[in-house]
C-alpha atoms as one frame of an Amber mdcrd trajectory, in Angstrom:
protein
  -0.876   6.448  10.376  -1.864  10.043   9.858   0.964  10.959   7.607   1.149
   7.883   5.398  -2.469   7.045   5.346  -2.284   3.774   6.986  -5.012   2.646
   9.478  -4.416   0.970  12.679  -5.753  -2.583  12.768  -4.648  -3.538  16.309
  -1.834  -3.023  18.648  -0.212  -4.360  21.854   2.845  -3.362  23.848   5.388
  -4.782  21.355   3.468  -5.280  18.156   0.929  -3.684  15.791  -0.739  -4.083
  12.455  -1.784  -1.414   9.950  -3.462  -1.642   6.737  -3.967   0.497   3.632
  -5.930  -0.525   0.446  -5.324  -4.308   0.047  -1.945  -4.331   2.025  -1.179
  -5.072   5.615   1.976  -4.401   7.666   2.817  -5.900  10.985   5.428  -4.137
  13.038   7.245  -5.952  15.865   9.814  -5.255  18.603   9.685  -8.853  19.808
  12.290 -10.342  17.604  15.740  -9.040  18.488  17.814  -8.487  15.397  21.390
  -7.135  15.354  20.257  -3.662  14.444  17.912  -4.784  11.733  14.145  -4.628
  11.356  11.314  -7.197  11.078   8.622  -6.828   8.421   5.619  -9.105   8.218
   4.261  -9.698   4.670   0.929 -11.447   4.040   0.928 -13.690   1.055  -2.033
 -15.361  -0.807  -0.194 -18.710  -0.872   3.026 -20.315   0.310   4.928 -20.616
  -3.151   7.390 -17.917  -2.190   8.614 -20.130   0.714  10.135 -22.705  -1.664
  11.377 -20.000  -4.158  13.392 -18.361  -1.267  14.613 -21.708  -0.099  15.692
 -22.638  -3.523  17.492 -19.234  -3.896  19.595 -19.883  -0.844  18.004 -17.179
   1.214  18.757 -17.622   4.892  15.866 -19.357   6.682  15.461 -17.979  10.252
  12.382 -20.055  10.969  11.161 -23.024   8.945   7.337 -22.844   8.144   5.081
 -23.254  11.077   1.258 -23.713  10.987  -0.477 -21.569  13.699  -4.217 -21.090
  14.199  -3.760 -17.547  12.734  -1.429 -18.306   9.941   1.225 -20.386   8.262
   4.551 -18.552   8.568   8.235 -18.618   7.805  10.872 -16.097   8.549  13.970
 -15.288   6.248  16.841 -12.914   6.671  17.974 -10.484   3.904  21.645  -9.749
   3.508  21.406  -6.661   5.823  19.979  -8.876   8.792  16.361  -7.742   8.398
  13.801 -10.379   8.948  11.026 -10.857   6.345   8.116 -12.606   8.245   6.053
 -14.227   5.492   2.640 -15.631   6.219  -0.507 -17.067   4.564  -3.744 -18.164
   6.154  -3.511 -21.231   8.213  -3.184 -24.596   6.434  -5.957 -27.105   7.054
  -3.700 -30.125   6.026  -1.200 -29.621   8.773  -1.559 -29.755  12.593  -1.575
 -26.210  14.142   0.820 -25.013  16.832  -0.796 -23.242  19.854
């Protein structure tokens, strides 16, 4: 946070969120990946979900609606996980 100018938003034992300007980054050690990393990316809407699906991106987790957000996880060719999320959807039941 000091070197790169990001501010800590919250943290727990295995996760945390930082923000800078209008961007947020969630860091996680909860999702084991074969040497890769996980990056949380906050989106304004869920159009990227379908764009990635149509492009043949490997879907690790289909979209799920939680009380904190609507999320989907995809893998890049190096095995890194992109955890994409928007605000929760009102038109779908929410998982708890």
